[in-house]
Amino acid sequence: MSGAANRDAATAQAEALRADALAGLAGAPKTLPCKWLYDAEGCRLFEAITRLPEYYPTRTEVRILQESGPDIAATIGPGAAVVEFGPGDGAKAVQLLGTLQAPAAYLPVDIAPEWLDAAVARVSAAFPGLRVRPVVADFTLPFDLAGRAAGSTTHVGFFPGSTIGNFEPQEAVAFLRRARASLRPGARMLLGADLVKEAAILEAAYDDTAGVTAAFDLNLLARLNREAGANFDLAAFRHEARWNTRLERIEMHLVARHAQSVLVAGHCFRFAAGESIHTESSHKYRPDRLRVLAEAAGWRPVQMWTDPEQLFSVWLLEG
Ligand code: AVI
């Protein structure tokens, strides 16, 4: 991207952040969309979260992909093109591609070209002969993969990490439906989904003793101060992770320690003591619910792999 295009993108992003903050803080309850957690500092803190002893999802999914790798590879078969939605640094793709039989191509999809670079570099270094074709697209919208993978290779969508859980269930169905439309007919999808479990395990995973998740959550207020003309006092809020039993999701909240007013882009928002901003939901799925969700999006679940403690699940869906 040119310097001017970069500046335009940054301005559009700052405007979208401000608009989302003004709308979310005017609501009751107050909310902020979780996508804004991931600025450079948020990405760094999320990386640190994935290595925390309490945060089991990443290492458990990696273990499932390792231990069930031969079975997953046999089910998928040879010559597939892997289409990864939101590839991060490409580490999970390297792991998957290393187990698959003769993968034909790797197509990481992300809206930010600079985020694709890391995945492309990592995968290309690990598999020098592999066809790697990054796709700059917002994968929450329909996009076109025409001509990106050679010949008649079958597509395998890859959406690990339980990012599906950060969507509301109806958004998750919409995402899975759009992903199916973007992939070739007959495509399959490898999907990571966190499972419902004891509240204590979940609350510890989202409120670790080292305070990394708290810093990740509070960074959203720091970001609003930096980029949206806000004057949040970070010391006046605390992070809380709540298990919502009815909706089977972990919620992250920033709770006001005392009554206060905050300015955001010239607008005043009042907080009562104990009032919170809901910053993220992480839905956990029982296998039956995940099956219903996938089917509602037109996929047929063919296999589920899990770990011995049944903490996490990896699914193969057929289109
Ligand atoms: C990115 N996503 C799958 C993480 C999760 O577990 O829902 C985000 C996260 N939030 C706090 N810790 C991790």
Coordinates of C-alpha atoms in Angstrom, one line a residue, residues 2-319:
S2 CA 1.2 3.6 -0.7
G3 CA 1.7 6.1 2.1
A4 CA -1.5 7.9 1.2
A5 CA -3.5 4.7 1.1
N6 CA -2.1 3.7 4.5
R7 CA -3.1 7.1 5.9
D8 CA -6.6 6.8 4.4
A9 CA -7.0 3.3 5.9
A10 CA -5.8 4.6 9.3
T11 CA -8.3 7.5 9.2
A12 CA -11.2 5.2 8.2
Q13 CA -10.2 2.9 11.1
A14 CA -10.0 5.7 13.6
E15 CA -13.5 6.9 12.5
A16 CA -14.9 3.4 12.8
L17 CA -13.4 3.0 16.3
R18 CA -14.9 6.3 17.4
A19 CA -18.3 5.5 15.9
D20 CA -18.4 2.0 17.6
A21 CA -17.3 3.5 20.9
L22 CA -19.9 6.2 20.9
A23 CA -22.7 3.7 20.0
G24 CA -21.5 1.0 22.4
L25 CA -21.1 3.3 25.4
A26 CA -24.5 4.9 24.8
G27 CA -26.1 1.5 25.1
A28 CA -27.5 -0.2 28.2
P29 CA -25.5 -2.3 29.1
K30 CA -22.4 -0.6 27.8
T31 CA -20.5 -2.6 25.2
L32 CA -17.4 -2.3 23.0
P33 CA -16.8 -4.7 20.0
C34 CA -14.1 -7.2 20.7
K35 CA -12.3 -6.6 17.4
W36 CA -10.9 -3.4 18.8
L37 CA -8.9 -5.3 21.4
Y38 CA -6.4 -6.2 18.7
D39 CA -4.1 -3.1 18.1
A40 CA -0.3 -3.8 18.1
E41 CA -0.3 -3.9 22.0
G42 CA -3.4 -6.1 22.1
C43 CA -1.9 -8.5 19.6
R44 CA 1.2 -8.7 21.7
L45 CA -0.8 -9.3 24.9
F46 CA -3.0 -11.9 23.2
E47 CA 0.2 -13.8 22.1
A48 CA 1.3 -13.8 25.8
I49 CA -2.2 -15.1 26.8
T50 CA -1.8 -18.1 24.5
R51 CA 1.2 -19.1 26.5
L52 CA -0.3 -18.7 30.0
P53 CA -0.7 -21.8 32.2
E54 CA -4.4 -21.0 32.8
Y55 CA -5.2 -20.5 29.1
Y56 CA -5.6 -24.1 27.9
P57 CA -7.3 -23.5 24.4
T58 CA -4.1 -22.9 22.3
R59 CA -2.0 -25.7 23.7
T60 CA -4.9 -28.1 23.7
E61 CA -5.8 -27.4 20.1
V62 CA -2.1 -27.8 19.1
R63 CA -2.0 -31.1 20.9
I64 CA -5.2 -32.4 19.2
L65 CA -3.7 -31.3 15.8
Q66 CA -0.5 -33.2 16.7
E67 CA -1.9 -36.3 18.2
S68 CA -4.9 -36.7 15.8
G69 CA -2.8 -35.4 12.8
P70 CA -2.5 -38.7 11.0
D71 CA -6.2 -39.3 11.4
I72 CA -7.1 -35.8 10.3
A73 CA -4.7 -36.1 7.3
A74 CA -6.2 -39.5 6.3
T75 CA -9.8 -38.0 6.5
I76 CA -8.8 -35.0 4.4
G77 CA -6.8 -37.0 1.8
P78 CA -4.0 -35.8 -0.4
G79 CA -3.7 -32.7 -2.6
A80 CA -5.9 -30.2 -0.7
A81 CA -5.5 -26.4 -0.8
V82 CA -5.8 -25.0 2.7
V83 CA -7.7 -21.7 3.0
E84 CA -7.1 -20.2 6.5
F85 CA -9.4 -17.5 7.8
G86 CA -7.3 -15.0 9.9
P87 CA -4.0 -16.9 9.9
G88 CA -2.2 -14.9 12.7
D89 CA 1.5 -15.7 12.5
G90 CA 0.9 -18.9 10.4
A91 CA 2.1 -21.2 13.2
K92 CA -1.0 -23.4 13.2
A93 CA -1.0 -23.6 9.4
V94 CA 2.6 -24.9 9.5
Q95 CA 1.5 -27.6 11.9
L96 CA -1.5 -28.6 9.8
L97 CA 0.4 -28.5 6.5
G98 CA 3.1 -30.6 8.0
T99 CA 0.6 -33.4 8.8
L100 CA -1.5 -33.3 5.5
Q101 CA -0.5 -35.5 2.6
A102 CA 1.0 -33.5 -0.2
P103 CA -1.0 -30.2 0.3
A104 CA -1.4 -28.4 -3.0
A105 CA -1.5 -24.8 -1.8
Y106 CA -1.9 -22.5 1.2
L107 CA -4.3 -19.5 0.9
P108 CA -4.3 -17.3 4.0
V109 CA -7.2 -14.7 4.1
D110 CA -7.1 -11.5 6.1
I111 CA -8.2 -7.9 5.7
A112 CA -4.8 -6.4 6.7
P113 CA -2.1 -7.2 4.1
E114 CA 0.6 -6.5 6.7
W115 CA -0.8 -9.3 8.9
L116 CA -0.6 -11.7 6.0
D117 CA 3.1 -11.2 5.6
A118 CA 4.1 -13.0 8.7
A119 CA 2.0 -16.1 7.8
V120 CA 3.3 -16.1 4.2
A121 CA 6.9 -15.8 5.4
R122 CA 6.5 -18.6 8.0
V123 CA 4.7 -21.1 5.7
S124 CA 7.0 -20.4 2.7
A125 CA 10.1 -20.9 4.9
A126 CA 8.7 -24.2 6.3
F127 CA 7.5 -25.5 2.8
P128 CA 9.7 -23.9 0.1
G129 CA 7.9 -25.7 -2.8
L130 CA 4.4 -25.0 -1.7
R131 CA 2.1 -22.6 -3.6
V132 CA 1.3 -19.8 -1.2
R133 CA -1.3 -17.2 -2.3
P134 CA -2.4 -14.6 0.3
V135 CA -5.9 -13.2 -0.2
V136 CA -6.6 -9.7 1.1
A137 CA -10.3 -9.8 2.0
D138 CA -12.6 -9.3 4.9
F139 CA -13.5 -12.9 5.7
T140 CA -16.6 -11.8 7.5
L141 CA -18.0 -10.8 4.1
P142 CA -18.3 -13.0 0.9
F143 CA -15.0 -13.1 -1.1
D144 CA -13.7 -14.6 -4.3
L145 CA -11.0 -17.3 -4.4
A146 CA -11.2 -17.8 -8.1
G147 CA -7.9 -18.9 -9.7
R148 CA -6.0 -18.8 -6.4
A149 CA -5.5 -22.6 -6.1
A150 CA -4.3 -24.7 -9.0
G151 CA -6.5 -27.0 -11.1
S152 CA -9.2 -28.9 -9.4
T153 CA -7.7 -29.1 -5.9
T154 CA -10.3 -29.4 -3.2
H155 CA -10.5 -26.6 -0.6
V156 CA -10.1 -27.2 3.1
G157 CA -11.2 -24.1 5.1
F158 CA -9.2 -23.8 8.3
F159 CA -10.6 -21.7 11.2
P160 CA -8.7 -22.7 14.4
G161 CA -8.4 -21.1 17.9
S162 CA -12.1 -21.1 18.7
T163 CA -12.4 -17.7 17.2
I164 CA -15.9 -18.9 16.1
G165 CA -16.7 -18.5 19.8
N166 CA -16.2 -14.7 19.6
F167 CA -19.1 -14.4 17.3
E168 CA -22.7 -14.4 18.6
P169 CA -24.2 -17.8 17.6
Q170 CA -26.3 -16.3 14.7
E171 CA -23.1 -14.5 13.4
A172 CA -21.2 -17.8 13.6
V173 CA -23.8 -19.4 11.4
A174 CA -23.6 -16.5 9.0
F175 CA -19.8 -16.7 8.9
L176 CA -19.9 -20.5 8.3
R177 CA -22.4 -20.0 5.5
R178 CA -20.4 -17.3 3.8
A179 CA -17.2 -19.4 4.2
R180 CA -18.9 -22.3 2.5
A181 CA -20.0 -19.9 -0.4
S182 CA -16.4 -18.6 -0.8
L183 CA -14.8 -22.1 -0.9
R184 CA -15.1 -24.5 -3.9
P185 CA -18.1 -26.8 -4.1
G186 CA -17.3 -30.0 -2.2
A187 CA -15.0 -28.1 0.1
R188 CA -14.4 -29.1 3.7
M189 CA -13.8 -27.1 6.8
L190 CA -11.5 -27.8 9.8
L191 CA -12.9 -25.8 12.7
G192 CA -11.6 -25.4 16.3
A193 CA -14.2 -24.9 19.0
D194 CA -13.8 -24.6 22.8
L195 CA -16.0 -26.9 24.8
V196 CA -18.3 -26.2 27.8
K197 CA -16.6 -27.1 31.1
E198 CA -16.4 -26.2 34.8
A199 CA -16.8 -22.4 35.4
A200 CA -13.7 -22.3 37.6
I201 CA -11.4 -23.5 34.7
L202 CA -13.0 -21.0 32.3
E203 CA -12.9 -18.0 34.7
A204 CA -9.2 -18.7 35.5
A205 CA -8.4 -19.0 31.7
Y206 CA -9.9 -15.5 31.2
D207 CA -8.6 -13.9 34.4
D208 CA -5.1 -15.2 35.0
T209 CA -3.1 -14.6 38.1
A210 CA -0.3 -12.8 36.2
G211 CA -2.9 -10.2 35.1
V212 CA -2.1 -10.5 31.4
T213 CA -5.8 -10.9 30.4
A214 CA -6.6 -7.9 32.6
A215 CA -3.9 -5.9 30.8
F216 CA -5.3 -7.1 27.4
D217 CA -8.8 -5.9 28.4
L218 CA -7.7 -2.6 29.9
N219 CA -5.6 -1.9 26.8
L220 CA -8.9 -1.2 25.0
L221 CA -9.5 1.9 27.2
A222 CA -5.9 3.0 26.6
R223 CA -6.5 2.6 22.8
L224 CA -9.7 4.7 23.1
N225 CA -7.6 7.4 24.9
R226 CA -4.9 7.2 22.2
E227 CA -7.1 6.9 19.1
A228 CA -10.6 8.1 19.9
G229 CA -10.1 11.3 22.1
A230 CA -11.1 9.5 25.3
N231 CA -10.0 10.3 28.9
F232 CA -10.5 6.9 30.7
D233 CA -8.6 6.6 34.0
L234 CA -7.4 3.0 33.6
A235 CA -6.9 2.7 37.4
A236 CA -10.6 3.4 37.9
F237 CA -11.6 0.2 36.1
R238 CA -10.9 -3.5 36.8
H239 CA -11.1 -6.5 34.5
E240 CA -13.7 -9.3 35.3
A241 CA -14.3 -12.6 33.6
R242 CA -17.9 -13.9 34.1
W243 CA -19.3 -17.3 33.1
N244 CA -22.8 -16.8 31.7
T245 CA -24.4 -20.1 32.5
R246 CA -27.5 -19.5 30.4
L247 CA -25.7 -18.4 27.2
E248 CA -22.7 -20.7 27.9
R249 CA -20.1 -18.0 27.3
I250 CA -17.3 -16.3 29.1
E251 CA -17.8 -12.6 29.2
M252 CA -15.0 -10.0 29.7
H253 CA -16.1 -6.9 31.5
L254 CA -14.4 -3.7 32.6
V255 CA -16.0 -2.7 35.8
A256 CA -16.0 0.9 37.1
R257 CA -14.5 0.9 40.6
H258 CA -16.5 4.1 41.5
A259 CA -19.0 6.5 40.0
Q260 CA -17.4 8.6 37.3
S261 CA -17.8 10.5 34.0
V262 CA -15.6 9.8 30.9
L263 CA -15.3 11.9 27.8
V264 CA -15.0 10.2 24.4
A265 CA -14.7 12.4 21.4
G266 CA -16.4 15.2 23.2
H267 CA -19.3 13.1 24.4
C268 CA -19.8 12.5 28.2
F269 CA -20.6 9.0 29.5
R270 CA -21.6 8.4 33.1
F271 CA -20.7 5.2 35.0
A272 CA -22.3 4.1 38.3
A273 CA -20.0 2.4 40.7
G274 CA -19.9 -1.3 39.6
E275 CA -21.3 -0.6 36.2
S276 CA -19.4 -2.5 33.4
I277 CA -18.5 -2.3 29.8
H278 CA -18.9 -5.7 28.2
T279 CA -15.9 -6.1 25.9
E280 CA -15.9 -9.7 24.7
S281 CA -17.9 -12.9 24.7
S282 CA -16.2 -16.3 24.2
H283 CA -18.9 -18.9 23.5
K284 CA -18.2 -22.4 24.5
Y285 CA -20.0 -25.2 22.7
R286 CA -21.4 -28.6 23.7
P287 CA -20.8 -31.0 20.7
D288 CA -24.6 -31.2 20.0
R289 CA -24.9 -27.4 19.8
L290 CA -21.9 -27.1 17.5
R291 CA -23.4 -29.7 15.2
V292 CA -26.7 -27.8 15.0
L293 CA -24.8 -24.6 14.3
A294 CA -22.8 -26.1 11.5
E295 CA -25.9 -27.8 10.0
A296 CA -27.7 -24.4 10.1
A297 CA -24.9 -23.1 7.9
G298 CA -25.2 -25.9 5.4
W299 CA -22.3 -28.0 6.6
R300 CA -22.3 -31.7 7.5
P301 CA -20.1 -32.5 10.5
V302 CA -18.2 -35.7 9.7
Q303 CA -15.8 -36.0 12.6
M304 CA -14.8 -34.4 15.9
W305 CA -11.4 -34.9 17.6
T306 CA -10.9 -33.9 21.2
D307 CA -8.2 -34.2 24.0
P308 CA -8.4 -36.8 26.8
E309 CA -9.9 -34.2 29.2
Q310 CA -12.4 -33.0 26.6
L311 CA -11.4 -29.4 26.9
F312 CA -11.4 -28.5 23.2
S313 CA -12.7 -29.9 19.9
V314 CA -11.5 -29.9 16.3
W315 CA -14.2 -30.6 13.7
L316 CA -14.2 -31.7 10.1
L317 CA -17.2 -30.4 8.2
E318 CA -18.3 -31.2 4.7
G319 CA -20.0 -28.8 2.3

